Amino acid sequence: MPSAALPPPVDAWATVSRAARPVLRELLVNGPRTRTDLARLLGLSTGSLTRLTKPLTASGLVVEGATVHDPANGRPTRPLDVVAADHHFLGVKLTADRLYAVVTDLRARITAETTEPLEAPTPDAVSAQIARVRDRLTTAGTPPAAAGITLGGTARPTADSTTAPRFDAPFLGWRDVELRDRLTRGTGVPCVVENDVTALAHAQRWFGAARGLTDFALLTVGAGIGYALVQHGRMVPAGAADLSAFSHHVLDPGGPMCTEGHRGCLASYLSTHSVLAAAAHGLRRPVTLDEVAALARAGDPVCRNVLGPAAWALGAALATVANLCLIKDFVVAGEGLVLLDGAQRSMQAGIADRRHRDPDSLRVTLLSPHFGEWARGAAVAAIRAFVLRED
Ligand SMILES: [Zn+2]
């Protein structure tokens, strides 16, 4: 259908009945489907499906494509689809000193992106900066319908889902900060704020490497070690204490020491701070992650002796999760992945050390180490909150 008319506003998705949401999700995530296909996939009669889709087509949220012949019965039919390109979502990932922003369409395909240093790390300044980034990224297209902002922080529990969550974000020096309503006022579009690792895991489940999987784990390697576990299609809730316990899980009591004094925990091998401190100690000068990775590739013995054990620790951590949670699919992300380039054999050795019988049974997808993927996760947080409307 030509989309000359304005797309339905983001509020229109809120009117979709709970019963019709699986139809929308199927079309959004897996593309156009005939009514016969949809009915079969969702276990509905064609009558029920027609009843559910009628309001969706009437509101313009779902459109009929050109006539094709249904492969199931040969009859002419018009597949249903969502007009993904008409809707845009802003995703912003905050680190301690930068923001990474993307605009995506409804299927989380990136249409514009940028990154810049944070001008000032206060909630008001960050909110104003995000509003300016939104304006700049949307000069060539339709403005975003909603925005997702993610950060390395955790939301404090709230009384109900309508209360704006308050965040602690140690990397930014924020404690008990309300962001959602502040950002919504600042940007002029509905906003959702979420932990960055949680958002990235959901994005991988809906539109990424874990699409279609009901059970997988995401590990992230960077300033901190992140972990998210999805089982039976749902994310296992994890608080700050759980995630701290994970990143300080001891892999080798004779290993290096972390900033909290543990020997051989994940963070002691893998956190950016640990890697840089170990490399700087050996090289007798400060270094960056990219430099350590390049030196290791060039055969520098100090950097190789830092990266080898780091990659081993990642493998050992993946195998430990597999052994305890009985899952085999893993997605690994984060800036620390630049260090794995050329050290994958050490990662495999770590897996084999902790999973003796079938080390090759783990399926590990390494994402790009760049932060664009995280910003896309933030845009998907907005799509989940305002379109998919996860329960
Ligand atoms: Zn530790």
Coordinates of C-alpha atoms in Angstrom, one line a residue, residues 1-8 13 27-28 60-61 63 81-89 103-112 140-145 383:
M1 CA 0.0 0.0 0.0
P2 CA 1.5 3.4 -0.8
S3 CA 2.2 5.3 2.4
A4 CA 1.5 8.8 1.3
A5 CA -0.8 9.3 4.3
L6 CA 0.8 9.9 7.7
P7 CA 1.5 6.7 9.6
P8 CA -0.8 5.9 12.5
W13 CA -0.5 0.4 19.0
L27 CA 4.2 -9.9 11.2
L28 CA 6.7 -7.5 12.8
G60 CA -3.7 1.2 9.2
L61 CA -1.3 -0.7 11.5
V63 CA -1.8 -3.5 5.5
D81 CA 2.3 -6.9 6.7
V82 CA 3.2 -3.9 8.8
V83 CA 4.5 -0.8 7.1
A84 CA 7.9 -0.9 8.8
A85 CA 9.6 2.0 7.0
D86 CA 6.9 4.5 8.1
H87 CA 7.7 4.3 11.8
H88 CA 11.0 5.4 13.3
F89 CA 12.4 4.9 16.8
V103 CA 17.2 5.7 14.5
T104 CA 15.6 2.5 13.3
D105 CA 12.5 1.5 11.5
L106 CA 9.8 -0.7 13.0
R107 CA 11.9 -3.8 12.2
A108 CA 14.9 -2.4 14.1
R109 CA 16.8 -1.7 10.8
I110 CA 19.2 1.2 11.4
T111 CA 18.4 4.2 9.2
A112 CA 20.7 6.8 10.9
A140 CA 16.1 13.7 6.5
G141 CA 13.2 11.5 7.6
T142 CA 10.0 11.3 9.7
P143 CA 10.7 12.0 13.4
P144 CA 10.8 9.1 15.8
A145 CA 7.6 8.0 17.3
I383 CA 9.6 -0.9 20.0

